[in-house]
Structures are given as structure tokens and as C-alpha cells.
mmCIF file of C-alpha atoms and ligand atoms in Angstrom:
data_model
loop_
_atom_site.group_PDB
_atom_site.id
_atom_site.type_symbol
_atom_site.label_atom_id
_atom_site.label_comp_id
_atom_site.label_asym_id
_atom_site.label_seq_id
_atom_site.Cartn_x
_atom_site.Cartn_y
_atom_site.Cartn_z
ATOM 1 C CA MET A 1 2.812 -7.334 -13.521
ATOM 2 C CA SER A 2 6.800 -7.176 -10.747
ATOM 3 C CA ALA A 3 6.986 -6.806 -7.695
ATOM 4 C CA ASN A 4 7.635 -2.072 -7.621
ATOM 5 C CA ALA A 5 4.930 -2.051 -11.038
ATOM 6 C CA LEU A 6 2.629 0.327 -9.264
ATOM 7 C CA TYR A 7 5.372 2.857 -8.725
ATOM 8 C CA THR A 8 7.269 2.410 -10.778
ATOM 9 C CA ASP A 9 4.609 1.363 -15.122
ATOM 10 C CA LEU A 10 1.699 2.725 -12.879
ATOM 11 C CA SER A 11 2.862 5.837 -10.818
ATOM 12 C CA GLY A 12 0.584 7.907 -12.758
ATOM 13 C CA TYR A 13 -2.069 5.706 -10.989
ATOM 14 C CA TYR A 14 -1.061 6.140 -7.336
ATOM 15 C CA ASP A 15 -2.358 8.830 -6.455
ATOM 16 C CA LEU A 16 -6.404 7.848 -7.276
ATOM 17 C CA MET A 17 -5.529 4.560 -5.987
ATOM 18 C CA CYS A 18 -4.555 7.125 -2.435
ATOM 19 C CA ALA A 19 -7.852 8.892 -2.744
ATOM 20 C CA ASP A 20 -9.418 8.232 0.072
ATOM 21 C CA ILE A 21 -7.108 8.576 2.495
ATOM 22 C CA ASP A 22 -7.047 11.588 4.102
ATOM 23 C CA TYR A 23 -3.787 12.891 3.898
ATOM 24 C CA GLN A 24 -4.120 15.676 6.433
ATOM 25 C CA ALA A 25 -5.262 13.760 8.824
ATOM 26 C CA GLN A 26 -3.106 11.423 9.382
ATOM 27 C CA SER A 27 0.279 14.636 8.399
ATOM 28 C CA ASN A 28 -1.696 17.130 11.295
ATOM 29 C CA CYS A 29 -1.567 13.857 14.345
ATOM 30 C CA VAL A 30 2.118 12.700 13.645
ATOM 31 C CA HIS A 31 3.069 17.217 13.659
ATOM 32 C CA ARG A 32 0.964 16.807 16.740
ATOM 33 C CA LEU A 33 2.488 14.280 18.099
ATOM 34 C CA HIS A 34 6.595 16.230 16.451
ATOM 35 C CA GLN A 35 5.377 18.699 19.240
ATOM 36 C CA ILE A 36 5.083 16.348 22.378
ATOM 37 C CA PHE A 37 8.010 14.116 22.322
ATOM 38 C CA GLY A 38 10.401 16.496 19.828
ATOM 39 C CA ASN A 39 12.497 18.707 20.790
ATOM 40 C CA ASP A 40 10.465 21.232 18.688
ATOM 41 C CA GLY A 41 13.265 20.941 15.182
ATOM 42 C CA LYS A 42 11.970 22.002 11.844
ATOM 43 C CA LYS A 43 14.204 19.307 9.821
ATOM 44 C CA HIS A 44 12.128 15.944 8.370
ATOM 45 C CA LEU A 45 12.414 13.589 6.448
ATOM 46 C CA ASP A 46 9.840 11.671 4.939
ATOM 47 C CA LEU A 47 11.082 7.626 4.304
ATOM 48 C CA ALA A 48 9.842 5.545 1.490
ATOM 49 C CA CYS A 49 7.554 9.150 0.611
ATOM 50 C CA GLY A 50 5.896 8.640 -3.137
ATOM 51 C CA THR A 51 4.096 11.150 -4.834
ATOM 52 C CA GLY A 52 4.899 13.072 -1.266
ATOM 53 C CA PRO A 53 1.462 13.380 0.262
ATOM 54 C CA HIS A 54 3.074 14.454 4.066
ATOM 55 C CA VAL A 55 5.890 15.732 2.593
ATOM 56 C CA ARG A 56 3.543 18.741 1.412
ATOM 57 C CA HIS A 57 1.549 19.305 4.506
ATOM 58 C CA PHE A 58 5.003 19.376 6.280
ATOM 59 C CA LEU A 59 5.875 22.053 4.204
ATOM 60 C CA ASP A 60 2.429 23.898 4.136
ATOM 61 C CA PHE A 61 3.647 23.216 9.031
ATOM 62 C CA GLY A 62 6.928 25.750 8.525
ATOM 63 C CA TYR A 63 9.285 21.972 8.180
ATOM 64 C CA HIS A 64 11.747 21.497 5.629
ATOM 65 C CA SER A 65 11.277 18.589 4.249
ATOM 66 C CA SER A 66 12.644 16.257 2.316
ATOM 67 C CA GLY A 67 11.998 12.706 1.038
ATOM 68 C CA LEU A 68 13.374 9.627 -0.283
ATOM 69 C CA ASP A 69 12.006 6.484 -2.240
ATOM 70 C CA ILE A 70 13.544 3.675 -4.648
ATOM 71 C CA ASN A 71 11.175 4.657 -7.011
ATOM 72 C CA GLN A 72 12.093 7.674 -9.537
ATOM 73 C CA PRO A 73 8.965 7.696 -11.001
ATOM 74 C CA MET A 74 7.078 8.154 -7.258
ATOM 75 C CA LEU A 75 9.355 11.296 -6.538
ATOM 76 C CA ASP A 76 8.981 12.645 -10.161
ATOM 77 C CA ILE A 77 5.802 13.300 -9.566
ATOM 78 C CA ALA A 78 7.123 14.576 -5.807
ATOM 79 C CA LYS A 79 9.213 16.841 -7.166
ATOM 80 C CA THR A 80 5.978 18.341 -9.223
ATOM 81 C CA ARG A 81 3.893 18.442 -5.771
ATOM 82 C CA CYS A 82 6.962 19.872 -2.957
ATOM 83 C CA PRO A 83 9.041 22.114 -5.592
ATOM 84 C CA GLU A 84 10.747 23.669 -3.086
ATOM 85 C CA ALA A 85 11.538 19.624 -1.174
ATOM 86 C CA GLN A 86 14.917 18.051 -1.669
ATOM 87 C CA PHE A 87 14.021 14.208 -2.466
ATOM 88 C CA SER A 88 17.106 12.094 -3.077
ATOM 89 C CA LEU A 89 17.026 7.696 -4.586
ATOM 90 C CA GLN A 90 17.266 6.320 -1.677
ATOM 91 C CA ASN A 91 16.635 2.042 0.302
ATOM 92 C CA MET A 92 15.426 3.046 3.650
ATOM 93 C CA SER A 93 17.919 0.694 4.946
ATOM 94 C CA ASP A 94 20.449 2.163 3.712
ATOM 95 C CA PHE A 95 20.014 6.021 3.738
ATOM 96 C CA SER A 96 21.533 8.429 5.136
ATOM 97 C CA VAL A 97 22.111 12.485 4.758
ATOM 98 C CA ALA A 98 22.909 15.313 4.990
ATOM 99 C CA GLU A 99 22.736 16.643 7.726
ATOM 100 C CA PRO A 100 20.546 15.301 10.943
ATOM 101 C CA VAL A 101 17.324 15.671 11.536
ATOM 102 C CA ASP A 102 14.393 17.103 13.864
ATOM 103 C CA LEU A 103 11.477 13.899 13.200
ATOM 104 C CA ILE A 104 11.760 11.154 10.435
ATOM 105 C CA THR A 105 8.813 9.394 9.269
ATOM 106 C CA CYS A 106 7.397 6.504 7.541
ATOM 107 C CA PHE A 107 3.999 6.614 5.980
ATOM 108 C CA LEU A 108 1.108 3.605 5.500
ATOM 109 C CA TYR A 109 3.437 0.983 6.344
ATOM 110 C CA SER A 110 5.661 1.557 3.944
ATOM 111 C CA ILE A 111 7.969 0.121 7.138
ATOM 112 C CA HIS A 112 6.918 -2.786 5.993
ATOM 113 C CA TYR A 113 8.991 -2.707 2.163
ATOM 114 C CA SER A 114 12.223 -3.726 4.220
ATOM 115 C CA ASP A 115 13.553 -6.910 3.224
ATOM 116 C CA GLY A 116 13.726 -8.804 5.587
ATOM 117 C CA LEU A 117 14.205 -8.357 9.721
ATOM 118 C CA GLU A 118 17.962 -7.632 9.526
ATOM 119 C CA LYS A 119 17.356 -5.378 7.030
ATOM 120 C CA LEU A 120 14.442 -3.308 9.244
ATOM 121 C CA GLN A 121 17.463 -3.131 11.915
ATOM 122 C CA ASP A 122 20.234 -1.042 9.184
ATOM 123 C CA CYS A 123 17.056 0.448 8.867
ATOM 124 C CA LEU A 124 15.887 1.559 12.511
ATOM 125 C CA ALA A 125 20.081 2.126 13.018
ATOM 126 C CA ARG A 126 20.177 4.725 9.963
ATOM 127 C CA VAL A 127 17.162 6.515 10.945
ATOM 128 C CA HIS A 128 19.418 6.562 14.585
ATOM 129 C CA SER A 129 22.093 7.925 13.147
ATOM 130 C CA ALA A 130 20.341 10.214 10.934
ATOM 131 C CA LEU A 131 18.241 11.524 14.375
ATOM 132 C CA LYS A 132 19.037 14.531 15.845
ATOM 133 C CA ALA A 133 19.646 14.646 19.818
ATOM 134 C CA GLY A 134 15.124 13.850 21.546
ATOM 135 C CA GLY A 135 14.636 13.405 17.597
ATOM 136 C CA VAL A 136 11.645 11.802 17.095
ATOM 137 C CA PHE A 137 10.693 8.276 13.611
ATOM 138 C CA CYS A 138 6.834 8.160 13.988
ATOM 139 C CA PHE A 139 5.366 5.458 11.749
ATOM 140 C CA ASN A 140 3.106 2.754 11.516
ATOM 141 C CA VAL A 141 2.567 -0.530 12.013
ATOM 142 C CA VAL A 142 0.803 -3.824 11.381
ATOM 143 C CA ASP A 143 1.454 -6.408 13.767
ATOM 144 C CA LYS A 144 1.439 -10.344 11.888
ATOM 145 C CA ASN A 145 -1.003 -11.800 14.477
ATOM 146 C CA LYS A 146 -3.559 -9.666 13.381
ATOM 147 C CA ILE A 147 -3.508 -9.891 10.108
ATOM 148 C CA ASP A 148 -7.072 -10.877 8.218
ATOM 149 C CA ASN A 149 -6.960 -12.646 5.015
ATOM 150 C CA ASP A 150 -10.898 -11.799 4.138
ATOM 151 C CA LEU A 151 -9.902 -7.423 5.249
ATOM 152 C CA PHE A 152 -9.268 -5.668 1.581
ATOM 153 C CA VAL A 153 -10.672 -1.559 1.219
ATOM 154 C CA ARG A 154 -12.068 -1.338 -1.467
ATOM 155 C CA HIS A 155 -12.780 2.372 -3.543
ATOM 156 C CA SER A 156 -13.408 4.126 -6.939
ATOM 157 C CA ALA A 157 -12.713 7.058 -8.607
ATOM 158 C CA LYS A 158 -13.409 9.044 -11.791
ATOM 159 C CA GLN A 159 -11.068 9.827 -14.160
ATOM 160 C CA ALA A 160 -11.768 11.545 -17.783
ATOM 161 C CA GLU A 161 -13.949 8.668 -19.440
ATOM 162 C CA ALA A 162 -13.112 6.032 -17.181
ATOM 163 C CA VAL A 163 -14.358 3.858 -13.921
ATOM 164 C CA PHE A 164 -11.406 3.084 -11.266
ATOM 165 C CA THR A 165 -11.375 0.473 -9.140
ATOM 166 C CA PHE A 166 -9.067 -0.107 -6.792
ATOM 167 C CA SER A 167 -8.697 -2.944 -4.453
ATOM 168 C CA SER A 168 -5.388 -4.139 -1.331
ATOM 169 C CA GLY A 169 -5.498 -6.064 1.417
ATOM 170 C CA TRP A 170 -2.578 -8.184 3.531
ATOM 171 C CA ASN A 171 -2.210 -12.175 3.418
ATOM 172 C CA TYR A 172 -0.141 -13.821 5.241
ATOM 173 C CA CYS A 173 0.513 -17.021 6.222
ATOM 174 C CA GLY A 174 0.314 -18.087 9.684
ATOM 175 C CA GLU A 175 4.856 -17.984 9.828
ATOM 176 C CA GLY A 176 7.400 -16.641 9.219
ATOM 177 C CA GLU A 177 8.458 -12.641 8.139
ATOM 178 C CA LYS A 178 6.885 -12.387 5.429
ATOM 179 C CA LYS A 179 3.153 -11.441 4.462
ATOM 180 C CA SER A 180 2.155 -9.963 1.194
ATOM 181 C CA LEU A 181 -0.176 -7.384 -0.097
ATOM 182 C CA LYS A 182 -2.527 -7.704 -2.697
ATOM 183 C CA LEU A 183 -3.662 -5.039 -5.061
ATOM 184 C CA SER A 184 -5.924 -5.468 -8.233
ATOM 185 C CA ILE A 185 -6.763 -1.990 -10.318
ATOM 186 C CA GLU A 186 -10.092 -2.120 -12.362
ATOM 187 C CA LYS A 187 -9.974 0.442 -15.351
ATOM 188 C CA ALA A 188 -13.708 0.141 -16.681
ATOM 189 C CA SER A 189 -14.331 2.189 -20.293
ATOM 190 C CA ALA A 190 -17.538 2.010 -23.302
ATOM 191 C CA ALA A 191 -15.192 -0.142 -24.897
ATOM 192 C CA ASP A 192 -13.178 -2.446 -22.386
ATOM 193 C CA THR A 193 -12.519 -3.437 -19.179
ATOM 194 C CA GLN A 194 -8.750 -3.789 -17.925
ATOM 195 C CA ILE A 195 -7.956 -5.376 -14.668
ATOM 196 C CA TRP A 196 -4.696 -5.428 -13.823
ATOM 197 C CA HIS A 197 -3.221 -7.727 -10.145
ATOM 198 C CA ASP A 198 0.398 -8.255 -8.088
ATOM 199 C CA GLU A 199 1.246 -9.495 -5.175
ATOM 200 C CA HIS A 200 4.157 -8.406 -3.398
ATOM 201 C CA ALA A 201 5.291 -8.896 -0.530
ATOM 202 C CA MET A 202 6.290 -7.515 2.224
ATOM 203 C CA LEU A 203 7.911 -7.919 5.927
ATOM 204 C CA ALA A 204 6.016 -9.239 8.654
ATOM 205 C CA LEU A 205 6.688 -8.915 11.674
ATOM 206 C CA SER A 206 4.646 -9.427 15.769
ATOM 207 C CA PHE A 207 4.816 -5.959 17.167
ATOM 208 C CA ALA A 208 6.600 -7.261 20.487
ATOM 209 C CA GLN A 209 9.689 -8.334 18.100
ATOM 210 C CA LEU A 210 9.088 -4.740 17.329
ATOM 211 C CA ILE A 211 9.254 -3.251 20.468
ATOM 212 C CA GLU A 212 12.365 -5.667 21.503
ATOM 213 C CA THR A 213 14.178 -4.350 17.674
ATOM 214 C CA LEU A 214 13.689 -0.760 18.158
ATOM 215 C CA GLN A 215 14.014 -0.488 22.518
ATOM 216 C CA CYS A 216 17.828 -0.399 22.970
ATOM 217 C CA HIS A 217 17.584 2.980 20.013
ATOM 218 C CA PHE A 218 15.157 4.114 21.620
ATOM 219 C CA ASP A 219 12.227 6.375 24.145
ATOM 220 C CA ILE A 220 8.742 3.672 22.162
ATOM 221 C CA HIS A 221 5.463 5.278 22.138
ATOM 222 C CA ILE A 222 2.691 3.771 21.192
ATOM 223 C CA PHE A 223 -1.379 5.058 20.190
ATOM 224 C CA GLU A 224 -4.427 3.124 17.892
ATOM 225 C CA HIS A 225 -4.361 4.105 14.905
ATOM 226 C CA ASP A 226 -6.850 6.080 14.425
ATOM 227 C CA TYR A 227 -5.548 9.947 13.179
ATOM 228 C CA GLU A 228 -7.754 12.237 14.876
ATOM 229 C CA LYS A 229 -6.939 11.777 17.961
ATOM 230 C CA ILE A 230 -4.813 11.094 19.357
ATOM 231 C CA ILE A 231 -5.044 6.802 22.019
ATOM 232 C CA PRO A 232 -3.110 5.311 23.676
ATOM 233 C CA TRP A 233 -2.196 1.879 22.670
ATOM 234 C CA ASP A 234 -4.346 -0.733 24.442
ATOM 235 C CA LYS A 235 -2.313 -3.246 23.716
ATOM 236 C CA LEU A 236 -4.422 -5.829 21.587
ATOM 237 C CA SER A 237 -5.930 -4.293 18.164
ATOM 238 C CA GLY A 238 -1.945 -5.194 15.889
ATOM 239 C CA ASN A 239 -2.954 -1.512 14.298
ATOM 240 C CA ALA A 240 -0.416 0.891 15.446
ATOM 241 C CA ILE A 241 1.677 4.472 16.012
ATOM 242 C CA PHE A 242 4.667 4.011 16.755
ATOM 243 C CA VAL A 243 6.866 6.885 17.980
ATOM 244 C CA CYS A 244 10.465 6.255 18.829
ATOM 245 C CA VAL A 245 12.370 9.314 20.487
ATOM 246 C CA LYS A 246 16.165 8.829 19.729
ATOM 247 C CA ILE A 247 17.777 7.642 22.987
HETATM 248 C C1 LIG B 301 2.162 2.415 0.082
HETATM 249 S S1 LIG B 301 4.023 3.133 -0.667
HETATM 250 C C2 LIG B 301 3.696 4.906 0.352
HETATM 251 C C3 LIG B 301 4.365 6.392 -0.217
HETATM 252 C C4 LIG B 301 3.574 7.129 0.656
HETATM 253 N N1 LIG B 301 4.724 7.003 2.325
HETATM 254 C C5 LIG B 301 2.028 7.382 0.886
HETATM 255 O O1 LIG B 301 2.264 7.367 2.033
HETATM 256 O O2 LIG B 301 1.401 7.385 0.137
HETATM 257 C C6 LIG B 301 5.101 2.655 -0.891
HETATM 258 C C7 LIG B 301 6.164 3.944 -0.604
HETATM 259 O O3 LIG B 301 7.160 2.375 -0.543
HETATM 260 C C8 LIG B 301 8.479 2.733 -1.316
HETATM 261 N N2 LIG B 301 9.648 1.857 -1.171
HETATM 262 C C9 LIG B 301 9.478 0.849 -1.729
HETATM 263 N N3 LIG B 301 10.215 -0.006 -0.983
HETATM 264 C C10 LIG B 301 11.613 1.507 -0.831
HETATM 265 C C11 LIG B 301 12.640 0.671 -0.372
HETATM 266 N N4 LIG B 301 14.023 -0.439 0.890
HETATM 267 N N5 LIG B 301 13.233 2.223 0.343
HETATM 268 C C12 LIG B 301 12.461 3.136 -0.154
HETATM 269 N N6 LIG B 301 11.266 3.329 -0.369
HETATM 270 C C13 LIG B 301 10.573 2.635 -0.590
HETATM 271 C C14 LIG B 301 7.854 2.477 -2.927
HETATM 272 O O4 LIG B 301 7.994 3.382 -3.904
HETATM 273 C C15 LIG B 301 6.856 3.632 -2.548
HETATM 274 O O5 LIG B 301 6.810 4.420 -3.359
#
């Protein structure tokens, strides 16, 4: 399966795969963080927006939301979900906006799709120039030094007459700037069982590297990866929400 299969050929299964993700809670939390740290503006851009679930919530909060993604099949679904939003086919390492925005988000660890540290730096420079004064960039991220290769997230969902079981987990060999995302989708019906396996590379970085990269552009606030409560990062956990205010 190609690196992009989940977001192209299998894009029709993406929302089913994410059925247990609480997009409402994630959006509420980031909206709250934006109220605390932001500039009161309502122009929003979601990087790597996928099928647009966060864009939907931000529109419903009253934002003028837009999204970009590198895979058109994901954007086609996003446009159906959010007909009033603007979507564009762009790479987050090399994107531009027609007008600056107040809030840029990047959810579900999609920042790790930057193709190496240099591309991440390019992305952060683009984010900085796309934000208005006092604008906020909010994303979640994992520290490569805290990855547990044995940890997998698994869930099942029924669609039509088939039961789908989705599984995903990170794998990091302990050195370098690449980790992989291991995915599998099993479709079991009365007739047969089909299984897709995928493993694709993503950027591995430490929080120390990330903070060093961000601090010339932003004031950085880091929180525990908990969308129900806003809790300052304990400096130990390897899973966090970064809130970066444009300097
Ligand atoms: C895990 S999905 C997350 C989608 C959505 N943010 C969500 O929370 O459901 C990752 C998304 O990143 C997109 N993507 C991967 N590399 C990208 C890049 N370089 N620029 C923009 N989007 C990218 C994929 O097409 C996919 O839609």
C-alpha cells in the first residue's frame, strides 16, 4: 500500500477509522486556548485538515474557517461536510494564504507529516507569516524519546454488513529523525475477511528540538495532552499540546 493510501484510495474509510476520536472536545479545548492566548480574531486555518471534522466545529463556533491538505480525496469529503468553508490543495511546508489569519491549528499529530526537520522549519516560517499580530498556532505532538513501540490504539466499528477493526501505533528505532506509523484495517463480513497493512514514515523529533525551533518565532505554552482539562505540561510526558503565540 502506498504511503498515502489511507488518505487517497481508502479516504472513504477515514471517518470510520476516527469514529472514536472526540473531535468536539478537541475543538472546544483549542477554542478555549485561543480565547486565553489569542487576539480575539475569528479567521482560522486548519493544516492537514483531512475530512474537515475540526473545521466543522470551528465554523459552528463562529470562526471563518478554512482548511488545507495535500490529498484531494480528503478535501472532497471536507467540502461536503463544510460547504461554507474554503479548502485548498497545498503542502503545509510550502503553503500561502490570501489574507493573514488569527488561528492556525494542526490536529492529530499531523505536524509529524513534515518531511524532515528542514521542512518543519519551513512550515513554521509559513505559519508565522500567515498569522496576524498576536495570532496563535496550536498543534499536538509526540516526543520521539517517549514513544512506546508496544502501544497500539484499536477500535471496531460496524458499517453495512461488515465489521471494521482499525489499529494504529508509532514505532521509533531510537535514533534519527524518522519514525513510522503502523496501521491496519481489517474488514470482516459474512463472505470473507480482508486486511490492509500500512507503515509509513513520519518526522521524529524531541520536545527540546521543537522548542528550540519554535522559540525564535513564538512565545510557547505547553499543555498536557488532555482535551477535557487545561493542565500545564509536567515536563515529563511525551505527548503534549503546543500553543504558540506569534512574536
Ligand atoms: C492523521 S490525518 C489528520 C486529519 C485531520 N486533521 C484529523 O484530525 O482528522 C493526516 C492528514 O495530513 C494530510 N497530510 C499529510 N502530509 C501533508 C502535508 N505535507 N501537507 C498537508 N497535509 C498533509 C493527509 O492527507 C491527512 O489528511
